[in-house]
Amino acid sequence: MDSQTIKNARAAANIHFAINLLQEGINALLKRHCGLQQQQQPDFNTCLQVVETQITKLLPDQSCQDQLLKTMQLARATRNRYSHQDFDVNRFEHDVECLLKLASLLGLTECREQIMSFTGCAGTSGEDWEKLKIEGNEHYKNLRCTEAMNCYTGAIHINSTEAVLYSNRALCEIQLRKFDLAREDAEEAIVLNPQQVKFYRILSEALYDLELYEEAVDACKDGLKIDPRDETLLVRSRDCQALVADAKIKEHPVGGGFNHIKTPEVSRNLSAHFLKQASDVSDEDAYQMNMVHLQTAYEISKAHRILHAGKGKVEEEKKALEIYQSAAERGSAEGLYNMAVMFKEGLAGWSKNPKKYFELCHEAAAQKPYLKTTRADIVFPNIGVAEAENAIAMAYRDGFNVDQDDKLAFQWFLKSAEHGCPSGMNNLGLALYRGSGCKKNLNSARCWYQKSADLGLAEAQSNLAEMLVKGEGGPQDASKAAGLLKAAAKQGLPGALIVLQQLQCSGASGAESLDASKKILQGMLDSDDKQALFVMGMNRLTGDGGFQKDLSQAEKCFRKASDLNHKEATFKLGCLLLNQRKSEDAVSFIRVAAESGNKDAQKLYGHILALGHGCDRDVTQAHRWLLRSTEGQTAVDQFIELSNEVVKFEASKTLSIRDLTYPERIDRFMESYLPSGKTKEAFSNMFLNFRQAQENPPHPGRGSFGFDYLAALPTMIVRAAQGSKKAESFFESLNIFDQAKSELKNNNTNAAFRLYRQADRVWHPLPLDMETFESLFSAAMKAFERNPRDADALYVIIHYKTVSKSSSNSELLRMALQCTSLNPDVADYHNLVGNLYGFCGEYMASVRSFEQALELEWEPDWLYGKATSLRLKTSTNQSASRADRQIVIDAYEKYISSNEPDSRHIPKAFFSIATEYLLLMETKKAREFYDKGLHADSMRLPCFDSNDDFPPKKYLSFFFK
């Protein structure tokens, strides 16, 4: 037996012994202080679960309770690792420290001393830790990181309350590439001293190295609250935000980097495009081609082959890098650009370096874009120049390592497009389509998309297809759009196959389209294309695309796609298994999808961990995964609180969770909590809809909307019970809409449409699942075809098209005006017109419509729309007077005084008033209303969207910082 095996076995034995000691100590504590008597001694995890239920008796102080809960979760994770033979000897010191801390928090002094003695962690005197710290510092200065780490560990065993010991050890662990351990130590240092900005630097560095860039940004933000000018945190925050933006581009490539050209036809198109007449290119834009250019081009093509063959192998990446570097040193733009990409992606053993990437792109872009030949009247592209120009443009567009600047981005995109880069052409089209950094021009956008699509860029083919379907920038042509989507799908563009199927199922591109779509899908399935397998899995799951619903076939398709590393298929497989009550099997797939960066999977995995559903319960990890999913802190805290209550409830009633889904467990708890009556009935109906939506997810081509029912409901119920009229109205709207569904089911469509309008007024936007809304929309379309004067049906159609984003604002406004023409006495129609006039920038017409709605029927919530249109009108007036701004302030104050304090727009109203006072140079008043807005924001009901991106709030936050 080798020494490492012996070391591992000894570590495992020590931890096992420590856990047994703690188990006995906790059991005795529960008997002594809580009077609990068990027939037989429970295991460690059960002991911890009982402590959770008795925590207020054991520790009255809330902060101590929070520490204990976190430490128990870490201790539970430690026990699970060792019992499952999944321990890591490198974690041994951390695990022992966790168990010692648990003993301390529970007051198990004798148990703590026994653990320290047995594991060899006992210290000697109060001064020893300082000597060890000094010794550790000396080792660290001389780059002896292992020795330094051991000194700090020894010091921690003597004095576990010194934050600097944990932070210093974390620095060593970063140097030794033990990033998970560094993260834990940095977090512990922050718990002990949350005001030391250095600790946030260390934590953000550990998270950066773990490639948890969004969490690293949060750590930087927390540190910048202490020192807003800390240069390290400012730079790291920008780098991490850049890497987050880059990941989003890769995930949704229609605006960026999916640039794989696969077919021979595309290669021929590119060759024809790149060969230009020498007379078309000035000498200022071209070098004379020589043997060095030819030699480096040949060498770089060899490097590409090495990279492709050895994908993921650091040694092969290093070989390719050497070739790129050699070419770059001889002046090759292509060598420079490929080196830049390697820095950006963190290849060849390098860490990701956005700054170096940007510098190398600038070097490449500084070269002339063409190469002239001496023997023929043609020029070639200087490969790497246009590509680098496109990369620089994307950096400015997305704020990648530089401050975001849409105008600069547009200028670089224009250069790249004119120099022949297909991706640059597509991105230029996107900028023109959105009016980003330039004046919006749909005709020009379509033209550049066409040029890029002709060169075979899949993103451009998809973007152009969208314009052709809508008839934007030129005539509508669904048939041509279908052809473009086929080409994009064959290149493997994510989502193209789904959009193609959606288009062809609609019949827009001809009656034979559905069969054509099936043939394309089947052809891709025959070659085991992972995207095709995913689409077929969704078709079988939902019964879409002309296929019958078949869950067993769906599972087969998802499993094959998952084996081919399709993230979304892995997640959908986990969800399918979870709904079929195969929880333990499901968790493994959901975890893999979460680890791959799928936000929905991260959120679901957090829920599962919080409840211990199909896995060991781990609230600490649940908290981390939920935050990683971009859930807000409030929503995360609410779900963790809910999960604690559910687990306590089940333990107190000794309820089984077997054969239950995790939403059913929450349902069981919530129903026991709710009083009888309308609220309980509304909740039951809502939860039934939610469960049906979970079991019958929408096809990706149909989309979905709504908020997180599970996270929001506990607070909504409590707030309603505390007397919040706004929270009560939420449940009231659900009751009204439930009546609308009943009427729809009984074919009483007129009553259903009126009830929908009534429910929407009580609570907007209604929390509907997409399938229910589609049924209502389908009925409304049929009703309107039968009777073109049915304004209520048209009202439903407008709402559906707004949510599904299938019509422009001007088209929606035209339909809404038709509603008011058909029935001018309905206030809801005029309110809708007011909102749409506002979206179209016609602010005075918007104000008049809101006033007309309020004259017909007093609805205080509509006052916000009127006030906002007045503010936006004033903001466009360069010579707005004090009187103009006072009118805006008065309008918002009338909205605030007429509505409940937790109404949806109250915080925005305060922020808007504060902005007006700031523009009037009344800073004190601006601060007063800004603070009121922050207070109102803290009372915000969880089903309302966050106000963090509301422009006045962002501006005020920046100003007052």
Coordinates of C-alpha atoms in Angstrom, one line a residue, residues 590-794:
I590 CA -30.0 18.4 -13.8
R591 CA -26.7 18.8 -12.0
V592 CA -24.7 18.2 -15.2
A593 CA -26.9 20.8 -17.0
A594 CA -26.4 23.2 -14.2
E595 CA -22.7 22.8 -14.2
S596 CA -22.7 23.4 -18.0
G597 CA -24.2 26.9 -17.3
N598 CA -27.9 26.4 -18.1
K599 CA -29.6 29.0 -15.9
D600 CA -32.9 27.1 -15.7
A601 CA -31.1 24.0 -14.6
Q602 CA -29.1 25.9 -12.0
K603 CA -32.3 27.3 -10.6
L604 CA -34.0 23.9 -10.5
Y605 CA -30.9 22.2 -9.0
G606 CA -31.0 24.9 -6.3
H607 CA -34.6 24.1 -5.5
I608 CA -33.9 20.3 -5.4
L609 CA -30.9 20.8 -3.1
A610 CA -32.8 23.2 -0.8
L611 CA -35.5 20.5 -0.3
G612 CA -33.3 17.5 -0.4
H613 CA -35.4 16.0 -3.2
G614 CA -33.7 13.0 -4.8
C615 CA -30.4 14.0 -3.1
D616 CA -29.0 15.0 0.2
R617 CA -30.2 18.3 1.4
D618 CA -27.6 21.1 1.2
V619 CA -28.9 24.6 1.8
T620 CA -25.5 26.2 1.3
Q621 CA -25.0 24.8 -2.1
A622 CA -28.7 25.5 -2.9
H623 CA -28.1 29.1 -2.1
R624 CA -25.1 29.3 -4.4
W625 CA -26.8 27.6 -7.3
L626 CA -29.8 29.8 -7.0
L627 CA -27.7 33.0 -7.0
R628 CA -25.7 31.6 -10.0
S629 CA -28.9 31.2 -11.9
T630 CA -29.3 35.0 -11.7
E631 CA -32.1 34.7 -9.2
G632 CA -32.3 37.9 -7.1
Q633 CA -31.2 37.7 -3.5
T634 CA -34.8 38.3 -2.2
A635 CA -36.2 35.5 -4.3
V636 CA -33.4 33.1 -3.2
D637 CA -33.9 34.0 0.5
Q638 CA -37.7 33.4 0.1
F639 CA -37.2 30.0 -1.4
I640 CA -34.6 28.9 1.1
E641 CA -37.0 30.1 3.9
L642 CA -39.9 28.2 2.2
S643 CA -37.8 25.0 1.9
N644 CA -36.8 25.2 5.6
E645 CA -40.5 25.4 6.5
V646 CA -41.5 22.5 4.2
V647 CA -38.8 20.3 5.7
K648 CA -39.8 21.2 9.3
F649 CA -43.4 20.6 8.5
E650 CA -42.7 17.2 7.0
A651 CA -40.5 16.2 10.0
S652 CA -43.1 17.4 12.6
K653 CA -45.8 15.4 10.9
T654 CA -43.5 12.4 10.0
L655 CA -44.8 12.7 6.4
S656 CA -43.3 10.6 3.6
I657 CA -42.0 12.2 0.4
R658 CA -42.1 9.0 -1.6
D659 CA -43.8 9.2 -5.0
L660 CA -44.2 13.0 -4.7
T661 CA -42.7 15.6 -7.0
Y662 CA -41.1 18.5 -5.2
P663 CA -43.9 21.0 -6.2
E664 CA -46.4 18.5 -4.7
R665 CA -44.4 18.6 -1.5
I666 CA -44.7 22.4 -1.4
D667 CA -48.3 22.2 -2.4
R668 CA -49.0 19.9 0.6
F669 CA -47.3 22.3 3.0
M670 CA -48.9 25.5 1.6
E671 CA -52.4 24.1 1.7
S672 CA -51.9 23.3 5.4
Y673 CA -50.8 26.8 6.0
L674 CA -53.5 28.7 4.1
P675 CA -56.8 29.6 5.7
S676 CA -59.9 28.3 3.9
G677 CA -61.8 30.5 1.6
K678 CA -61.1 32.4 -1.7
T679 CA -57.3 32.7 -1.1
K680 CA -57.0 28.9 -0.6
E681 CA -59.2 28.2 -3.6
A682 CA -57.2 30.6 -5.8
F683 CA -53.9 29.1 -4.6
S684 CA -55.1 25.6 -5.4
N685 CA -56.2 26.5 -8.9
M686 CA -53.0 28.4 -9.5
F687 CA -50.8 25.5 -8.3
L688 CA -52.8 23.1 -10.5
N689 CA -52.0 25.2 -13.5
F690 CA -48.3 25.4 -12.4
R691 CA -48.1 21.6 -12.0
Q692 CA -49.7 21.1 -15.4
A693 CA -47.2 23.5 -17.0
Q694 CA -44.3 21.6 -15.3
E695 CA -45.6 18.3 -16.7
N696 CA -46.4 19.7 -20.2
P697 CA -43.7 22.2 -20.9
P698 CA -44.0 24.4 -24.0
H699 CA -42.1 23.6 -27.2
P700 CA -39.1 26.1 -27.5
G701 CA -40.8 27.4 -30.7
R702 CA -43.8 28.5 -28.7
G703 CA -42.0 30.2 -25.8
S704 CA -43.4 30.9 -22.4
F705 CA -43.7 33.7 -19.9
G706 CA -44.7 34.4 -16.3
F707 CA -42.8 34.6 -13.0
D708 CA -41.6 32.0 -10.5
Y709 CA -44.7 30.9 -8.7
L710 CA -42.9 28.9 -6.1
A711 CA -40.5 31.6 -5.1
A712 CA -43.2 34.3 -5.0
L713 CA -46.1 32.5 -3.3
P714 CA -45.0 32.3 0.3
T715 CA -44.5 36.1 0.5
M716 CA -47.7 36.7 -1.4
I717 CA -49.7 34.6 1.0
V718 CA -48.1 36.2 4.1
R719 CA -48.6 39.7 2.7
A720 CA -52.3 39.0 1.9
A721 CA -52.8 37.6 5.4
Q722 CA -51.2 40.8 6.8
G723 CA -53.7 42.9 5.0
S724 CA -52.0 43.9 1.8
K725 CA -54.8 44.8 -0.6
K726 CA -52.5 44.5 -3.5
A727 CA -51.5 41.0 -2.6
E728 CA -55.2 40.1 -2.1
S729 CA -56.0 41.5 -5.6
F730 CA -53.4 39.0 -7.0
F731 CA -55.5 36.1 -5.7
E732 CA -58.7 37.9 -6.7
S733 CA -57.5 38.1 -10.3
L734 CA -56.7 34.4 -10.3
N735 CA -60.3 33.7 -9.2
I736 CA -61.7 35.9 -12.0
F737 CA -59.5 34.2 -14.6
D738 CA -60.5 30.8 -13.3
Q739 CA -64.1 31.8 -14.1
A740 CA -62.9 32.9 -17.6
K741 CA -61.4 29.5 -18.2
S742 CA -64.6 27.8 -17.2
E743 CA -66.6 30.0 -19.6
L744 CA -64.1 29.2 -22.3
K745 CA -64.4 25.5 -21.6
N746 CA -68.2 25.8 -22.0
N747 CA -67.8 27.7 -25.3
N748 CA -69.1 30.9 -23.7
T749 CA -66.4 32.9 -25.4
N750 CA -67.9 36.4 -25.0
A751 CA -68.1 36.0 -21.2
A752 CA -64.6 34.5 -21.2
F753 CA -63.1 37.5 -23.0
R754 CA -64.9 40.0 -20.7
L755 CA -63.7 38.1 -17.6
Y756 CA -60.1 38.1 -19.0
R757 CA -60.3 41.9 -19.4
Q758 CA -61.6 42.2 -15.9
A759 CA -58.9 40.0 -14.4
D760 CA -56.2 41.8 -16.3
R761 CA -57.3 45.1 -14.9
V762 CA -57.2 43.7 -11.3
W763 CA -53.7 42.4 -11.8
H764 CA -51.4 43.1 -14.7
P765 CA -49.7 41.2 -16.1
L766 CA -51.7 38.1 -15.3
P767 CA -49.6 35.0 -14.3
L768 CA -50.8 32.8 -17.1
D769 CA -49.1 29.7 -18.6
M770 CA -48.6 30.0 -22.4
E771 CA -50.8 27.0 -23.2
T772 CA -53.8 28.6 -21.5
F773 CA -53.1 31.9 -23.2
E774 CA -52.8 30.2 -26.6
S775 CA -56.2 28.6 -26.1
L776 CA -57.7 31.9 -25.3
F777 CA -56.0 33.6 -28.3
S778 CA -57.2 30.8 -30.6
A779 CA -60.8 31.3 -29.4
A780 CA -60.4 35.1 -29.8
M781 CA -59.1 34.7 -33.4
K782 CA -62.1 32.5 -34.4
A783 CA -64.5 34.9 -32.7
F784 CA -63.1 37.9 -34.5
E785 CA -63.2 36.1 -37.8
R786 CA -66.9 35.4 -37.2
N787 CA -67.6 39.0 -36.0
P788 CA -65.0 41.7 -36.9
R789 CA -66.8 44.0 -34.5
D790 CA -66.0 41.9 -31.5
A791 CA -63.8 44.4 -29.6
D792 CA -63.3 42.1 -26.5
A793 CA -61.9 39.4 -28.8
L794 CA -59.6 41.9 -30.4

